[in-house]
PDB file of C-alpha atoms in Angstrom:
ATOM      1  CA  UNK A   1     -38.983  50.457   3.792  1.00  0.00           C
ATOM      2  CA  UNK A   2     -38.964  54.132   2.812  1.00  0.00           C
ATOM      3  CA  UNK A   3     -41.972  55.452   0.948  1.00  0.00           C
ATOM      4  CA  UNK A   4     -42.996  58.891  -0.277  1.00  0.00           C
ATOM      5  CA  UNK A   5     -46.133  60.540  -1.577  1.00  0.00           C
ATOM      6  CA  UNK A   6     -46.095  63.682  -3.704  1.00  0.00           C
ATOM      7  CA  UNK A   7     -48.951  66.103  -3.074  1.00  0.00           C
ATOM      8  CA  UNK A   8     -49.840  69.584  -4.266  1.00  0.00           C
ATOM      9  CA  UNK A   9     -48.857  72.595  -2.217  1.00  0.00           C
ATOM     10  CA  UNK A  10     -51.417  73.857   0.284  1.00  0.00           C
ATOM     11  CA  UNK A  11     -51.370  76.515   3.016  1.00  0.00           C
ATOM     12  CA  UNK A  12     -51.783  73.759   5.624  1.00  0.00           C
ATOM     13  CA  UNK A  13     -48.062  72.981   5.064  1.00  0.00           C
ATOM     14  CA  UNK A  14     -46.782  76.465   6.009  1.00  0.00           C
ATOM     15  CA  UNK A  15     -45.736  75.575   9.565  1.00  0.00           C
ATOM     16  CA  UNK A  16     -43.993  72.302   8.694  1.00  0.00           C
ATOM     17  CA  UNK A  17     -42.202  73.799   5.698  1.00  0.00           C
ATOM     18  CA  UNK A  18     -41.047  76.828   7.659  1.00  0.00           C
ATOM     19  CA  UNK A  19     -39.711  74.621  10.469  1.00  0.00           C
ATOM     20  CA  UNK A  20     -37.643  72.579   7.983  1.00  0.00           C
ATOM     21  CA  UNK A  21     -36.066  75.634   6.376  1.00  0.00           C
ATOM     22  CA  UNK A  22     -35.738  78.376   9.018  1.00  0.00           C
ATOM     23  CA  UNK A  23     -32.209  78.657  10.437  1.00  0.00           C
ATOM     24  CA  UNK A  24     -31.181  75.265   9.052  1.00  0.00           C
ATOM     25  CA  UNK A  25     -28.629  73.819   6.637  1.00  0.00           C
ATOM     26  CA  UNK A  26     -31.475  73.769   4.095  1.00  0.00           C
ATOM     27  CA  UNK A  27     -31.836  77.545   4.332  1.00  0.00           C
ATOM     28  CA  UNK A  28     -28.097  77.928   3.757  1.00  0.00           C
ATOM     29  CA  UNK A  29     -28.003  75.475   0.840  1.00  0.00           C
ATOM     30  CA  UNK A  30     -30.934  77.223  -0.848  1.00  0.00           C
ATOM     31  CA  UNK A  31     -29.470  80.655  -0.147  1.00  0.00           C
ATOM     32  CA  UNK A  32     -32.680  81.897   1.461  1.00  0.00           C
ATOM     33  CA  UNK A  33     -32.832  84.947   3.722  1.00  0.00           C
ATOM     34  CA  UNK A  34     -34.552  84.555   7.105  1.00  0.00           C
ATOM     35  CA  UNK A  35     -37.587  86.471   5.869  1.00  0.00           C
ATOM     36  CA  UNK A  36     -38.207  83.867   3.141  1.00  0.00           C
ATOM     37  CA  UNK A  37     -38.244  80.960   5.593  1.00  0.00           C
ATOM     38  CA  UNK A  38     -40.452  82.473   8.279  1.00  0.00           C
ATOM     39  CA  UNK A  39     -44.241  82.039   8.378  1.00  0.00           C
ATOM     40  CA  UNK A  40     -45.071  84.913   5.972  1.00  0.00           C
ATOM     41  CA  UNK A  41     -42.260  84.063   3.555  1.00  0.00           C
ATOM     42  CA  UNK A  42     -43.328  80.418   3.431  1.00  0.00           C
ATOM     43  CA  UNK A  43     -46.954  81.426   2.959  1.00  0.00           C
ATOM     44  CA  UNK A  44     -45.942  83.669   0.034  1.00  0.00           C
ATOM     45  CA  UNK A  45     -43.853  80.840  -1.439  1.00  0.00           C
ATOM     46  CA  UNK A  46     -46.765  78.399  -1.346  1.00  0.00           C
ATOM     47  CA  UNK A  47     -49.170  80.891  -2.923  1.00  0.00           C
ATOM     48  CA  UNK A  48     -46.629  81.684  -5.669  1.00  0.00           C
ATOM     49  CA  UNK A  49     -46.106  77.987  -6.389  1.00  0.00           C
ATOM     50  CA  UNK A  50     -49.858  77.376  -6.660  1.00  0.00           C
ATOM     51  CA  UNK A  51     -50.265  80.373  -8.980  1.00  0.00           C
ATOM     52  CA  UNK A  52     -47.297  79.483 -11.193  1.00  0.00           C
ATOM     53  CA  UNK A  53     -48.460  75.896 -11.491  1.00  0.00           C
ATOM     54  CA  UNK A  54     -51.849  77.117 -12.699  1.00  0.00           C
ATOM     55  CA  UNK A  55     -49.988  79.214 -15.294  1.00  0.00           C
ATOM     56  CA  UNK A  56     -47.929  76.213 -16.460  1.00  0.00           C
ATOM     57  CA  UNK A  57     -44.639  77.732 -15.284  1.00  0.00           C
ATOM     58  CA  UNK A  58     -43.766  74.939 -12.861  1.00  0.00           C
ATOM     59  CA  UNK A  59     -44.856  71.632 -11.388  1.00  0.00           C
ATOM     60  CA  UNK A  60     -44.085  71.507  -7.691  1.00  0.00           C
ATOM     61  CA  UNK A  61     -44.968  68.920  -5.082  1.00  0.00           C
ATOM     62  CA  UNK A  62     -44.652  68.574  -1.349  1.00  0.00           C
ATOM     63  CA  UNK A  63     -42.865  65.366  -0.385  1.00  0.00           C
ATOM     64  CA  UNK A  64     -44.535  63.396   2.407  1.00  0.00           C
ATOM     65  CA  UNK A  65     -42.848  60.392   4.000  1.00  0.00           C
ATOM     66  CA  UNK A  66     -44.443  57.069   4.968  1.00  0.00           C
ATOM     67  CA  UNK A  67     -45.858  58.733   8.101  1.00  0.00           C
ATOM     68  CA  UNK A  68     -47.445  61.506   5.969  1.00  0.00           C
ATOM     69  CA  UNK A  69     -45.028  64.068   7.419  1.00  0.00           C
ATOM     70  CA  UNK A  70     -43.743  66.852   5.150  1.00  0.00           C
ATOM     71  CA  UNK A  71     -40.063  66.205   4.520  1.00  0.00           C
ATOM     72  CA  UNK A  72     -39.303  68.429   1.521  1.00  0.00           C
ATOM     73  CA  UNK A  73     -40.261  69.816  -1.867  1.00  0.00           C
ATOM     74  CA  UNK A  74     -39.513  68.789  -5.452  1.00  0.00           C
ATOM     75  CA  UNK A  75     -40.135  71.094  -8.403  1.00  0.00           C
ATOM     76  CA  UNK A  76     -39.908  71.137 -12.175  1.00  0.00           C
ATOM     77  CA  UNK A  77     -39.291  74.791 -12.950  1.00  0.00           C
ATOM     78  CA  UNK A  78     -38.255  76.996 -15.846  1.00  0.00           C
ATOM     79  CA  UNK A  79     -40.478  74.892 -18.090  1.00  0.00           C
ATOM     80  CA  UNK A  80     -39.772  75.463 -21.776  1.00  0.00           C
ATOM     81  CA  UNK A  81     -41.861  73.179 -23.948  1.00  0.00           C
ATOM     82  CA  UNK A  82     -40.708  69.637 -23.232  1.00  0.00           C
ATOM     83  CA  UNK A  83     -37.770  70.680 -21.029  1.00  0.00           C
ATOM     84  CA  UNK A  84     -37.474  71.841 -17.416  1.00  0.00           C
ATOM     85  CA  UNK A  85     -35.073  72.123 -14.492  1.00  0.00           C
ATOM     86  CA  UNK A  86     -35.537  70.040 -11.344  1.00  0.00           C
ATOM     87  CA  UNK A  87     -35.007  71.389  -7.876  1.00  0.00           C
ATOM     88  CA  UNK A  88     -35.339  69.378  -4.674  1.00  0.00           C
ATOM     89  CA  UNK A  89     -34.777  70.009  -1.015  1.00  0.00           C
ATOM     90  CA  UNK A  90     -35.253  67.767   1.984  1.00  0.00           C
ATOM     91  CA  UNK A  91     -35.293  68.737   5.633  1.00  0.00           C
ATOM     92  CA  UNK A  92     -32.009  67.880   7.313  1.00  0.00           C
ATOM     93  CA  UNK A  93     -33.466  65.083   9.511  1.00  0.00           C
ATOM     94  CA  UNK A  94     -34.370  63.205   6.290  1.00  0.00           C
ATOM     95  CA  UNK A  95     -31.023  63.421   4.516  1.00  0.00           C
ATOM     96  CA  UNK A  96     -29.281  60.216   3.488  1.00  0.00           C
ATOM     97  CA  UNK A  97     -32.343  57.978   3.830  1.00  0.00           C
ATOM     98  CA  UNK A  98     -33.257  57.464   0.156  1.00  0.00           C
ATOM     99  CA  UNK A  99     -36.128  59.949   0.021  1.00  0.00           C
ATOM    100  CA  UNK A 100     -34.481  62.155  -2.623  1.00  0.00           C
ATOM    101  CA  UNK A 101     -34.225  59.312  -5.121  1.00  0.00           C
ATOM    102  CA  UNK A 102     -37.804  58.180  -4.435  1.00  0.00           C
ATOM    103  CA  UNK A 103     -39.152  61.693  -4.989  1.00  0.00           C
ATOM    104  CA  UNK A 104     -37.230  62.060  -8.240  1.00  0.00           C
ATOM    105  CA  UNK A 105     -38.448  58.682  -9.484  1.00  0.00           C
ATOM    106  CA  UNK A 106     -42.063  59.650  -8.825  1.00  0.00           C
ATOM    107  CA  UNK A 107     -41.865  63.111 -10.393  1.00  0.00           C
ATOM    108  CA  UNK A 108     -39.788  62.028 -13.394  1.00  0.00           C
ATOM    109  CA  UNK A 109     -42.180  59.170 -14.095  1.00  0.00           C
ATOM    110  CA  UNK A 110     -45.071  61.642 -14.196  1.00  0.00           C
ATOM    111  CA  UNK A 111     -43.083  64.146 -16.266  1.00  0.00           C
ATOM    112  CA  UNK A 112     -41.942  61.660 -18.901  1.00  0.00           C
ATOM    113  CA  UNK A 113     -44.961  59.366 -19.142  1.00  0.00           C
ATOM    114  CA  UNK A 114     -47.882  61.726 -18.508  1.00  0.00           C
ATOM    115  CA  UNK A 115     -46.735  65.264 -19.288  1.00  0.00           C
ATOM    116  CA  UNK A 116     -44.626  64.886 -22.434  1.00  0.00           C
ATOM    117  CA  UNK A 117     -41.248  66.041 -21.127  1.00  0.00           C
ATOM    118  CA  UNK A 118     -38.161  64.765 -22.954  1.00  0.00           C
ATOM    119  CA  UNK A 119     -35.343  66.418 -20.988  1.00  0.00           C
ATOM    120  CA  UNK A 120     -34.944  67.568 -17.392  1.00  0.00           C
ATOM    121  CA  UNK A 121     -31.882  69.458 -16.238  1.00  0.00           C
ATOM    122  CA  UNK A 122     -30.355  68.952 -12.797  1.00  0.00           C
ATOM    123  CA  UNK A 123     -27.901  71.627 -11.768  1.00  0.00           C
ATOM    124  CA  UNK A 124     -25.944  72.071  -8.569  1.00  0.00           C
ATOM    125  CA  UNK A 125     -23.528  74.610  -7.178  1.00  0.00           C
ATOM    126  CA  UNK A 126     -19.972  73.300  -7.311  1.00  0.00           C
ATOM    127  CA  UNK A 127     -19.801  74.184  -3.619  1.00  0.00           C
ATOM    128  CA  UNK A 128     -22.840  72.006  -2.798  1.00  0.00           C
ATOM    129  CA  UNK A 129     -21.111  68.656  -2.378  1.00  0.00           C
ATOM    130  CA  UNK A 130     -24.210  66.998  -0.868  1.00  0.00           C
ATOM    131  CA  UNK A 131     -26.370  67.762  -3.932  1.00  0.00           C
ATOM    132  CA  UNK A 132     -23.645  66.704  -6.327  1.00  0.00           C
ATOM    133  CA  UNK A 133     -23.146  63.385  -4.501  1.00  0.00           C
ATOM    134  CA  UNK A 134     -26.927  62.760  -4.523  1.00  0.00           C
ATOM    135  CA  UNK A 135     -27.033  63.354  -8.287  1.00  0.00           C
ATOM    136  CA  UNK A 136     -24.124  60.976  -8.859  1.00  0.00           C
ATOM    137  CA  UNK A 137     -26.188  58.147  -7.341  1.00  0.00           C
ATOM    138  CA  UNK A 138     -28.870  58.361 -10.032  1.00  0.00           C
ATOM    139  CA  UNK A 139     -28.145  55.711 -12.682  1.00  0.00           C
ATOM    140  CA  UNK A 140     -30.271  57.389 -15.360  1.00  0.00           C
ATOM    141  CA  UNK A 141     -28.426  60.742 -15.157  1.00  0.00           C
ATOM    142  CA  UNK A 142     -26.304  62.073 -18.029  1.00  0.00           C
ATOM    143  CA  UNK A 143     -23.439  63.968 -16.446  1.00  0.00           C
ATOM    144  CA  UNK A 144     -21.716  67.235 -17.358  1.00  0.00           C
ATOM    145  CA  UNK A 145     -23.953  68.508 -20.158  1.00  0.00           C
ATOM    146  CA  UNK A 146     -23.035  72.163 -19.620  1.00  0.00           C
ATOM    147  CA  UNK A 147     -21.028  72.251 -22.870  1.00  0.00           C
ATOM    148  CA  UNK A 148     -24.065  70.959 -24.796  1.00  0.00           C
ATOM    149  CA  UNK A 149     -26.476  73.379 -23.089  1.00  0.00           C
ATOM    150  CA  UNK A 150     -24.403  76.462 -22.201  1.00  0.00           C
ATOM    151  CA  UNK A 151     -27.455  78.715 -22.014  1.00  0.00           C
ATOM    152  CA  UNK A 152     -29.057  76.475 -19.360  1.00  0.00           C
ATOM    153  CA  UNK A 153     -25.840  76.394 -17.331  1.00  0.00           C
ATOM    154  CA  UNK A 154     -25.561  80.189 -17.601  1.00  0.00           C
ATOM    155  CA  UNK A 155     -29.102  80.600 -16.244  1.00  0.00           C
ATOM    156  CA  UNK A 156     -28.470  78.570 -13.090  1.00  0.00           C
ATOM    157  CA  UNK A 157     -25.099  80.219 -12.517  1.00  0.00           C
ATOM    158  CA  UNK A 158     -26.728  83.642 -12.789  1.00  0.00           C
ATOM    159  CA  UNK A 159     -29.480  82.644 -10.335  1.00  0.00           C
ATOM    160  CA  UNK A 160     -27.074  81.125  -7.796  1.00  0.00           C
ATOM    161  CA  UNK A 161     -24.243  83.591  -8.315  1.00  0.00           C
ATOM    162  CA  UNK A 162     -21.831  80.655  -8.231  1.00  0.00           C
ATOM    163  CA  UNK A 163     -20.121  78.210 -10.560  1.00  0.00           C
ATOM    164  CA  UNK A 164     -22.369  75.203 -11.173  1.00  0.00           C
ATOM    165  CA  UNK A 165     -22.417  71.810 -12.801  1.00  0.00           C
ATOM    166  CA  UNK A 166     -25.238  70.825 -15.157  1.00  0.00           C
ATOM    167  CA  UNK A 167     -26.516  67.286 -15.647  1.00  0.00           C
ATOM    168  CA  UNK A 168     -29.583  66.007 -17.489  1.00  0.00           C
ATOM    169  CA  UNK A 169     -32.167  63.287 -17.301  1.00  0.00           C
ATOM    170  CA  UNK A 170     -33.189  62.175 -20.784  1.00  0.00           C
ATOM    171  CA  UNK A 171     -36.560  60.550 -21.274  1.00  0.00           C
ATOM    172  CA  UNK A 172     -35.157  57.500 -23.068  1.00  0.00           C
ATOM    173  CA  UNK A 173     -32.549  56.856 -20.357  1.00  0.00           C
ATOM    174  CA  UNK A 174     -35.077  57.217 -17.559  1.00  0.00           C
ATOM    175  CA  UNK A 175     -37.677  54.953 -19.200  1.00  0.00           C
ATOM    176  CA  UNK A 176     -34.989  52.371 -19.959  1.00  0.00           C
ATOM    177  CA  UNK A 177     -33.997  52.441 -16.278  1.00  0.00           C
ATOM    178  CA  UNK A 178     -37.635  51.993 -15.206  1.00  0.00           C
ATOM    179  CA  UNK A 179     -37.958  49.022 -17.536  1.00  0.00           C
ATOM    180  CA  UNK A 180     -34.904  47.305 -16.028  1.00  0.00           C
ATOM    181  CA  UNK A 181     -36.275  47.907 -12.527  1.00  0.00           C
ATOM    182  CA  UNK A 182     -39.642  46.355 -13.372  1.00  0.00           C
ATOM    183  CA  UNK A 183     -37.871  43.218 -14.622  1.00  0.00           C
ATOM    184  CA  UNK A 184     -36.148  42.674 -11.283  1.00  0.00           C
TER     185      UNK A 184
END
């Protein structure tokens, strides 16, 4: 059975994180230049994440699998009060194994039950079929909310430079889903 643990970022993860992103499909999907995925770029990323978390700008966790191997990162970013955007990436060897959903369950549970969030946006480039398919598997997702939140859609489209889709995870839907899962 698949299992994940979410841990805080630490410089000890530089090598593993760099190996999962440098010259890989992950690097392409994230739109990262080579310099950002090398040792120094990854080190800078980790230090920025730690600093921004201390400032309350984001909540980011390293995803470890059942063997305590770094397999990706999940982040709540662009925090505005009780709302944020989620971003997740997994190393290519870990795609399609259920880790993405497990990481989201763990982070959303913390966000909604311990940190007071009420709404989390999940955007994806229209060209990123893999991300869109992964989002479609989440039963607690509210789809196509770009018309309701045009400013949030505009932000992610400006950042990515591409047309995007915007979905949302609402606290009440997520907690209702958790309740049904605990009854099974």
